[in-house]
Amino acid sequence: MSIIMPRRIWRFFPTRGLSGKWYLIHYKQDAVEFTNLDLAIQQRFLDLLDRVYGMDKARFDRKGRVRIRPRTVVSDLLSHSRLGCLSWQVPKAVMAGDCSPRAAWCRGYADGDGTVAKTEICLDSTNSLGLNQVQDLLQSLGIHSKVRGPYSREPYLDRFSLVIHKESLRQYAGLIGFNHPKKTHALTKLLGSPGGS
């Protein structure tokens, strides 16, 4: 059996076997990690963790990461959708739900990955299948959109963009909108501009 350890750990072991004072034990841990540097999104995420799971002690580190470890929470999160930039999908319960959960899910997705541009809202992802599901959700709410791409960004993964054009902006603002204050302000400004719908 071969043991691979970083050099800084080996100095704690005597040359004859592993009988030193310091050692590492690795337990298999299930965890979900969420990363975002935007403080408004971090606070919203922490509020939802507290409201849904009672996790009032969760905090983001300096790198904008929070790790969720309670098995019941991890199991529940993973039961709704696969996670990861290429694997996520709209949860089946949301797809089959009525207008309110569909709009809330779209709002959460747009808060994280949406951008308010000069004449449109763009939702970007490297997952074209997931983005097509978001388009289906928007269509079910009467909001027209179009998926564009792929846009190559070597050495990174290709990016796709779901675009909500100005004809559907008012309906988007009324049904979905944003929780994010800066994006809400940008959408309000866009709707008030002569080019806005």
PDB file of C-alpha atoms in Angstrom:
ATOM      1  CA  MET A   1       0.000   0.000   0.000  1.00  0.00           C
ATOM      2  CA  SER A   2       1.392   3.348  -1.024  1.00  0.00           C
ATOM      3  CA  ILE A   3       0.694   6.498   0.954  1.00  0.00           C
ATOM      4  CA  ILE A   4       0.979   9.814  -0.852  1.00  0.00           C
ATOM      5  CA  MET A   5       1.314  12.859   1.372  1.00  0.00           C
ATOM      6  CA  PRO A   6       2.554  16.375   0.852  1.00  0.00           C
ATOM      7  CA  ARG A   7       6.167  16.997   1.859  1.00  0.00           C
ATOM      8  CA  ARG A   8       5.150  19.244   4.748  1.00  0.00           C
ATOM      9  CA  ILE A   9       3.264  16.312   6.328  1.00  0.00           C
ATOM     10  CA  TRP A  10       6.118  13.803   5.973  1.00  0.00           C
ATOM     11  CA  ARG A  11       8.362  15.760   8.312  1.00  0.00           C
ATOM     12  CA  PHE A  12       6.144  14.735  11.236  1.00  0.00           C
ATOM     13  CA  PHE A  13       6.792  11.032  10.635  1.00  0.00           C
ATOM     14  CA  PRO A  14       9.952   9.259  11.798  1.00  0.00           C
ATOM     15  CA  THR A  15      11.911   7.376   9.166  1.00  0.00           C
ATOM     16  CA  ARG A  16      10.755   4.009  10.515  1.00  0.00           C
ATOM     17  CA  GLY A  17       7.053   3.705   9.822  1.00  0.00           C
ATOM     18  CA  LEU A  18       4.110   5.942  10.491  1.00  0.00           C
ATOM     19  CA  SER A  19       4.278   6.197  14.271  1.00  0.00           C
ATOM     20  CA  GLY A  20       4.734   9.947  14.641  1.00  0.00           C
ATOM     21  CA  LYS A  21       2.691  12.409  16.645  1.00  0.00           C
ATOM     22  CA  TRP A  22       0.884  13.934  13.666  1.00  0.00           C
ATOM     23  CA  TYR A  23      -1.216  12.206  11.072  1.00  0.00           C
ATOM     24  CA  LEU A  24      -4.134  12.864   8.766  1.00  0.00           C
ATOM     25  CA  ILE A  25      -7.356  10.928   8.658  1.00  0.00           C
ATOM     26  CA  HIS A  26      -9.574  11.429   5.643  1.00  0.00           C
ATOM     27  CA  TYR A  27     -13.225  10.668   6.104  1.00  0.00           C
ATOM     28  CA  LYS A  28     -15.544  10.548   3.145  1.00  0.00           C
ATOM     29  CA  GLN A  29     -17.640  13.671   3.347  1.00  0.00           C
ATOM     30  CA  ASP A  30     -20.575  14.725   1.248  1.00  0.00           C
ATOM     31  CA  ALA A  31     -20.752  18.453   0.765  1.00  0.00           C
ATOM     32  CA  VAL A  32     -22.153  21.008  -1.630  1.00  0.00           C
ATOM     33  CA  GLU A  33     -20.117  24.126  -2.199  1.00  0.00           C
ATOM     34  CA  PHE A  34     -21.565  27.396  -3.478  1.00  0.00           C
ATOM     35  CA  THR A  35     -19.264  30.154  -4.688  1.00  0.00           C
ATOM     36  CA  ASN A  36     -20.133  33.735  -5.579  1.00  0.00           C
ATOM     37  CA  LEU A  37     -18.307  37.002  -4.932  1.00  0.00           C
ATOM     38  CA  ASP A  38     -21.397  39.220  -5.162  1.00  0.00           C
ATOM     39  CA  LEU A  39     -22.386  40.233  -1.615  1.00  0.00           C
ATOM     40  CA  ALA A  40     -26.094  40.636  -2.459  1.00  0.00           C
ATOM     41  CA  ILE A  41     -26.254  37.088  -3.845  1.00  0.00           C
ATOM     42  CA  GLN A  42     -24.309  35.749  -0.858  1.00  0.00           C
ATOM     43  CA  GLN A  43     -26.745  37.355   1.579  1.00  0.00           C
ATOM     44  CA  ARG A  44     -29.780  36.082  -0.348  1.00  0.00           C
ATOM     45  CA  PHE A  45     -28.310  32.551  -0.351  1.00  0.00           C
ATOM     46  CA  LEU A  46     -27.642  32.658   3.409  1.00  0.00           C
ATOM     47  CA  ASP A  47     -31.173  33.954   4.060  1.00  0.00           C
ATOM     48  CA  LEU A  48     -32.628  31.067   2.037  1.00  0.00           C
ATOM     49  CA  LEU A  49     -30.412  28.504   3.818  1.00  0.00           C
ATOM     50  CA  ASP A  50     -31.673  29.811   7.148  1.00  0.00           C
ATOM     51  CA  ARG A  51     -35.328  29.978   6.084  1.00  0.00           C
ATOM     52  CA  VAL A  52     -35.471  26.560   4.373  1.00  0.00           C
ATOM     53  CA  TYR A  53     -32.999  24.479   6.414  1.00  0.00           C
ATOM     54  CA  GLY A  54     -32.460  26.453   9.623  1.00  0.00           C
ATOM     55  CA  MET A  55     -28.744  26.878   8.848  1.00  0.00           C
ATOM     56  CA  ASP A  56     -28.220  30.235  10.538  1.00  0.00           C
ATOM     57  CA  LYS A  57     -24.487  29.717  11.175  1.00  0.00           C
ATOM     58  CA  ALA A  58     -23.399  29.247   7.533  1.00  0.00           C
ATOM     59  CA  ARG A  59     -20.926  31.915   6.376  1.00  0.00           C
ATOM     60  CA  PHE A  60     -18.983  32.706   3.218  1.00  0.00           C
ATOM     61  CA  ASP A  61     -15.195  32.687   3.390  1.00  0.00           C
ATOM     62  CA  ARG A  62     -12.882  35.320   1.887  1.00  0.00           C
ATOM     63  CA  LYS A  63     -12.920  33.527  -1.467  1.00  0.00           C
ATOM     64  CA  GLY A  64     -16.705  33.757  -1.670  1.00  0.00           C
ATOM     65  CA  ARG A  65     -17.352  30.083  -0.846  1.00  0.00           C
ATOM     66  CA  VAL A  66     -19.767  28.432   1.528  1.00  0.00           C
ATOM     67  CA  ARG A  67     -19.645  24.681   2.088  1.00  0.00           C
ATOM     68  CA  ILE A  68     -22.840  22.896   3.092  1.00  0.00           C
ATOM     69  CA  ARG A  69     -22.183  19.660   4.984  1.00  0.00           C
ATOM     70  CA  PRO A  70     -25.253  18.453   6.888  1.00  0.00           C
ATOM     71  CA  ARG A  71     -26.226  15.215   5.155  1.00  0.00           C
ATOM     72  CA  THR A  72     -29.935  15.942   5.213  1.00  0.00           C
ATOM     73  CA  VAL A  73     -29.413  19.281   3.462  1.00  0.00           C
ATOM     74  CA  VAL A  74     -26.968  17.841   0.904  1.00  0.00           C
ATOM     75  CA  SER A  75     -29.343  14.958   0.160  1.00  0.00           C
ATOM     76  CA  ASP A  76     -32.272  17.316  -0.279  1.00  0.00           C
ATOM     77  CA  LEU A  77     -30.348  19.656  -2.588  1.00  0.00           C
ATOM     78  CA  LEU A  78     -29.088  16.779  -4.721  1.00  0.00           C
ATOM     79  CA  SER A  79     -32.540  15.191  -4.919  1.00  0.00           C
ATOM     80  CA  HIS A  80     -33.829  18.152  -6.934  1.00  0.00           C
ATOM     81  CA  SER A  81     -31.123  18.443  -9.579  1.00  0.00           C
ATOM     82  CA  ARG A  82     -27.632  17.434 -10.526  1.00  0.00           C
ATOM     83  CA  LEU A  83     -25.152  20.187  -9.820  1.00  0.00           C
ATOM     84  CA  GLY A  84     -22.184  21.437 -11.809  1.00  0.00           C
ATOM     85  CA  CYS A  85     -21.781  23.811 -14.724  1.00  0.00           C
ATOM     86  CA  LEU A  86     -22.593  21.150 -17.354  1.00  0.00           C
ATOM     87  CA  SER A  87     -24.976  18.978 -15.336  1.00  0.00           C
ATOM     88  CA  TRP A  88     -27.546  21.283 -13.744  1.00  0.00           C
ATOM     89  CA  GLN A  89     -31.134  21.157 -14.848  1.00  0.00           C
ATOM     90  CA  VAL A  90     -34.406  22.758 -13.893  1.00  0.00           C
ATOM     91  CA  PRO A  91     -35.904  20.583 -11.119  1.00  0.00           C
ATOM     92  CA  LYS A  92     -38.859  18.455 -12.224  1.00  0.00           C
ATOM     93  CA  ALA A  93     -41.018  19.870  -9.425  1.00  0.00           C
ATOM     94  CA  VAL A  94     -40.442  23.371 -10.816  1.00  0.00           C
ATOM     95  CA  MET A  95     -41.166  22.305 -14.400  1.00  0.00           C
ATOM     96  CA  ALA A  96     -44.433  20.681 -13.285  1.00  0.00           C
ATOM     97  CA  GLY A  97     -45.357  23.432 -10.807  1.00  0.00           C
ATOM     98  CA  ASP A  98     -47.651  26.364 -11.290  1.00  0.00           C
ATOM     99  CA  CYS A  99     -46.659  29.913 -12.237  1.00  0.00           C
ATOM    100  CA  SER A 100     -45.262  31.021  -8.863  1.00  0.00           C
ATOM    101  CA  PRO A 101     -42.447  28.441  -8.397  1.00  0.00           C
ATOM    102  CA  ARG A 102     -41.506  28.658 -12.085  1.00  0.00           C
ATOM    103  CA  ALA A 103     -41.170  32.444 -11.845  1.00  0.00           C
ATOM    104  CA  ALA A 104     -39.255  32.203  -8.545  1.00  0.00           C
ATOM    105  CA  TRP A 105     -36.801  29.673 -10.009  1.00  0.00           C
ATOM    106  CA  CYS A 106     -36.222  31.880 -13.072  1.00  0.00           C
ATOM    107  CA  ARG A 107     -35.700  34.886 -10.779  1.00  0.00           C
ATOM    108  CA  GLY A 108     -33.070  33.026  -8.769  1.00  0.00           C
ATOM    109  CA  TYR A 109     -31.276  31.855 -11.892  1.00  0.00           C
ATOM    110  CA  ALA A 110     -31.321  35.357 -13.397  1.00  0.00           C
ATOM    111  CA  ASP A 111     -30.008  36.865 -10.153  1.00  0.00           C
ATOM    112  CA  GLY A 112     -26.949  34.639 -10.387  1.00  0.00           C
ATOM    113  CA  ASP A 113     -26.290  34.339 -14.119  1.00  0.00           C
ATOM    114  CA  GLY A 114     -28.307  37.157 -15.680  1.00  0.00           C
ATOM    115  CA  THR A 115     -27.125  40.433 -17.136  1.00  0.00           C
ATOM    116  CA  VAL A 116     -29.199  43.476 -18.031  1.00  0.00           C
ATOM    117  CA  ALA A 117     -27.764  44.801 -21.301  1.00  0.00           C
ATOM    118  CA  LYS A 118     -28.709  47.949 -23.256  1.00  0.00           C
ATOM    119  CA  THR A 119     -31.803  46.464 -24.907  1.00  0.00           C
ATOM    120  CA  GLU A 120     -32.200  42.951 -23.481  1.00  0.00           C
ATOM    121  CA  ILE A 121     -31.636  40.533 -20.623  1.00  0.00           C
ATOM    122  CA  CYS A 122     -29.025  37.815 -21.180  1.00  0.00           C
ATOM    123  CA  LEU A 123     -28.786  34.581 -19.196  1.00  0.00           C
ATOM    124  CA  ASP A 124     -25.476  32.841 -19.865  1.00  0.00           C
ATOM    125  CA  SER A 125     -24.389  29.249 -19.301  1.00  0.00           C
ATOM    126  CA  THR A 126     -22.092  26.565 -20.657  1.00  0.00           C
ATOM    127  CA  ASN A 127     -24.974  24.088 -20.294  1.00  0.00           C
ATOM    128  CA  SER A 128     -27.110  24.347 -23.444  1.00  0.00           C
ATOM    129  CA  LEU A 129     -29.586  21.664 -22.289  1.00  0.00           C
ATOM    130  CA  GLY A 130     -30.206  23.463 -18.989  1.00  0.00           C
ATOM    131  CA  LEU A 131     -30.569  26.777 -20.802  1.00  0.00           C
ATOM    132  CA  ASN A 132     -33.150  25.222 -23.146  1.00  0.00           C
ATOM    133  CA  GLN A 133     -35.117  24.134 -20.062  1.00  0.00           C
ATOM    134  CA  VAL A 134     -34.996  27.714 -18.769  1.00  0.00           C
ATOM    135  CA  GLN A 135     -36.292  28.851 -22.166  1.00  0.00           C
ATOM    136  CA  ASP A 136     -39.171  26.351 -21.835  1.00  0.00           C
ATOM    137  CA  LEU A 137     -39.978  27.767 -18.385  1.00  0.00           C
ATOM    138  CA  LEU A 138     -39.990  31.313 -19.726  1.00  0.00           C
ATOM    139  CA  GLN A 139     -42.166  30.252 -22.671  1.00  0.00           C
ATOM    140  CA  SER A 140     -44.649  28.652 -20.250  1.00  0.00           C
ATOM    141  CA  LEU A 141     -44.871  32.056 -18.545  1.00  0.00           C
ATOM    142  CA  GLY A 142     -45.508  33.793 -21.878  1.00  0.00           C
ATOM    143  CA  ILE A 143     -42.027  35.314 -22.142  1.00  0.00           C
ATOM    144  CA  HIS A 144     -40.347  34.943 -25.511  1.00  0.00           C
ATOM    145  CA  SER A 145     -36.613  34.314 -25.641  1.00  0.00           C
ATOM    146  CA  LYS A 146     -33.946  32.923 -27.918  1.00  0.00           C
ATOM    147  CA  VAL A 147     -30.865  30.789 -27.213  1.00  0.00           C
ATOM    148  CA  ARG A 148     -27.763  31.962 -29.047  1.00  0.00           C
ATOM    149  CA  GLY A 149     -24.355  30.387 -29.349  1.00  0.00           C
ATOM    150  CA  PRO A 150     -22.108  28.621 -28.846  1.00  0.00           C
ATOM    151  CA  TYR A 151     -19.590  31.385 -28.346  1.00  0.00           C
ATOM    152  CA  SER A 152     -16.038  30.084 -28.144  1.00  0.00           C
ATOM    153  CA  ARG A 153     -13.884  31.315 -25.252  1.00  0.00           C
ATOM    154  CA  GLU A 154     -10.804  29.137 -25.471  1.00  0.00           C
ATOM    155  CA  PRO A 155      -9.371  27.691 -23.277  1.00  0.00           C
ATOM    156  CA  TYR A 156     -12.742  27.784 -21.479  1.00  0.00           C
ATOM    157  CA  LEU A 157     -15.938  25.912 -22.325  1.00  0.00           C
ATOM    158  CA  ASP A 158     -18.223  27.287 -25.015  1.00  0.00           C
ATOM    159  CA  ARG A 159     -20.880  29.666 -23.714  1.00  0.00           C
ATOM    160  CA  PHE A 160     -24.538  29.908 -24.704  1.00  0.00           C
ATOM    161  CA  SER A 161     -26.737  32.925 -24.108  1.00  0.00           C
ATOM    162  CA  LEU A 162     -30.508  32.985 -23.593  1.00  0.00           C
ATOM    163  CA  VAL A 163     -31.726  36.420 -24.661  1.00  0.00           C
ATOM    164  CA  ILE A 164     -34.983  38.066 -23.591  1.00  0.00           C
ATOM    165  CA  HIS A 165     -35.646  40.828 -26.108  1.00  0.00           C
ATOM    166  CA  LYS A 166     -37.246  44.196 -25.445  1.00  0.00           C
ATOM    167  CA  GLU A 167     -40.717  42.998 -26.558  1.00  0.00           C
ATOM    168  CA  SER A 168     -40.897  40.735 -23.480  1.00  0.00           C
ATOM    169  CA  LEU A 169     -39.095  42.928 -20.931  1.00  0.00           C
ATOM    170  CA  ARG A 170     -42.224  44.395 -19.310  1.00  0.00           C
ATOM    171  CA  GLN A 171     -43.773  40.967 -18.933  1.00  0.00           C
ATOM    172  CA  TYR A 172     -40.479  39.654 -17.514  1.00  0.00           C
ATOM    173  CA  ALA A 173     -40.332  42.558 -15.039  1.00  0.00           C
ATOM    174  CA  GLY A 174     -43.937  41.988 -13.935  1.00  0.00           C
ATOM    175  CA  LEU A 175     -43.850  38.193 -13.608  1.00  0.00           C
ATOM    176  CA  ILE A 176     -40.242  37.460 -12.659  1.00  0.00           C
ATOM    177  CA  GLY A 177     -37.998  40.479 -12.122  1.00  0.00           C
ATOM    178  CA  PHE A 178     -34.879  40.304  -9.962  1.00  0.00           C
ATOM    179  CA  ASN A 179     -34.115  40.064  -6.245  1.00  0.00           C
ATOM    180  CA  HIS A 180     -30.684  41.569  -6.892  1.00  0.00           C
ATOM    181  CA  PRO A 181     -30.880  45.349  -6.238  1.00  0.00           C
ATOM    182  CA  LYS A 182     -28.427  46.394  -8.982  1.00  0.00           C
ATOM    183  CA  LYS A 183     -30.173  44.262 -11.599  1.00  0.00           C
ATOM    184  CA  THR A 184     -33.593  45.536 -10.496  1.00  0.00           C
ATOM    185  CA  HIS A 185     -32.328  49.103 -10.885  1.00  0.00           C
ATOM    186  CA  ALA A 186     -30.807  48.350 -14.306  1.00  0.00           C
ATOM    187  CA  LEU A 187     -34.059  46.757 -15.533  1.00  0.00           C
ATOM    188  CA  THR A 188     -36.124  49.702 -14.256  1.00  0.00           C
ATOM    189  CA  LYS A 189     -33.753  52.086 -16.023  1.00  0.00           C
ATOM    190  CA  LEU A 190     -33.937  50.018 -19.227  1.00  0.00           C
ATOM    191  CA  LEU A 191     -37.746  50.007 -19.172  1.00  0.00           C
ATOM    192  CA  GLY A 192     -37.765  53.775 -18.670  1.00  0.00           C
ATOM    193  CA  SER A 193     -35.406  54.447 -21.577  1.00  0.00           C
ATOM    194  CA  PRO A 194     -36.780  55.249 -25.065  1.00  0.00           C
ATOM    195  CA  GLY A 195     -35.408  51.934 -26.430  1.00  0.00           C
ATOM    196  CA  GLY A 196     -36.969  49.925 -23.583  1.00  0.00           C
ATOM    197  CA  SER A 197     -40.287  48.211 -24.085  1.00  0.00           C
TER     198      SER A 197
END
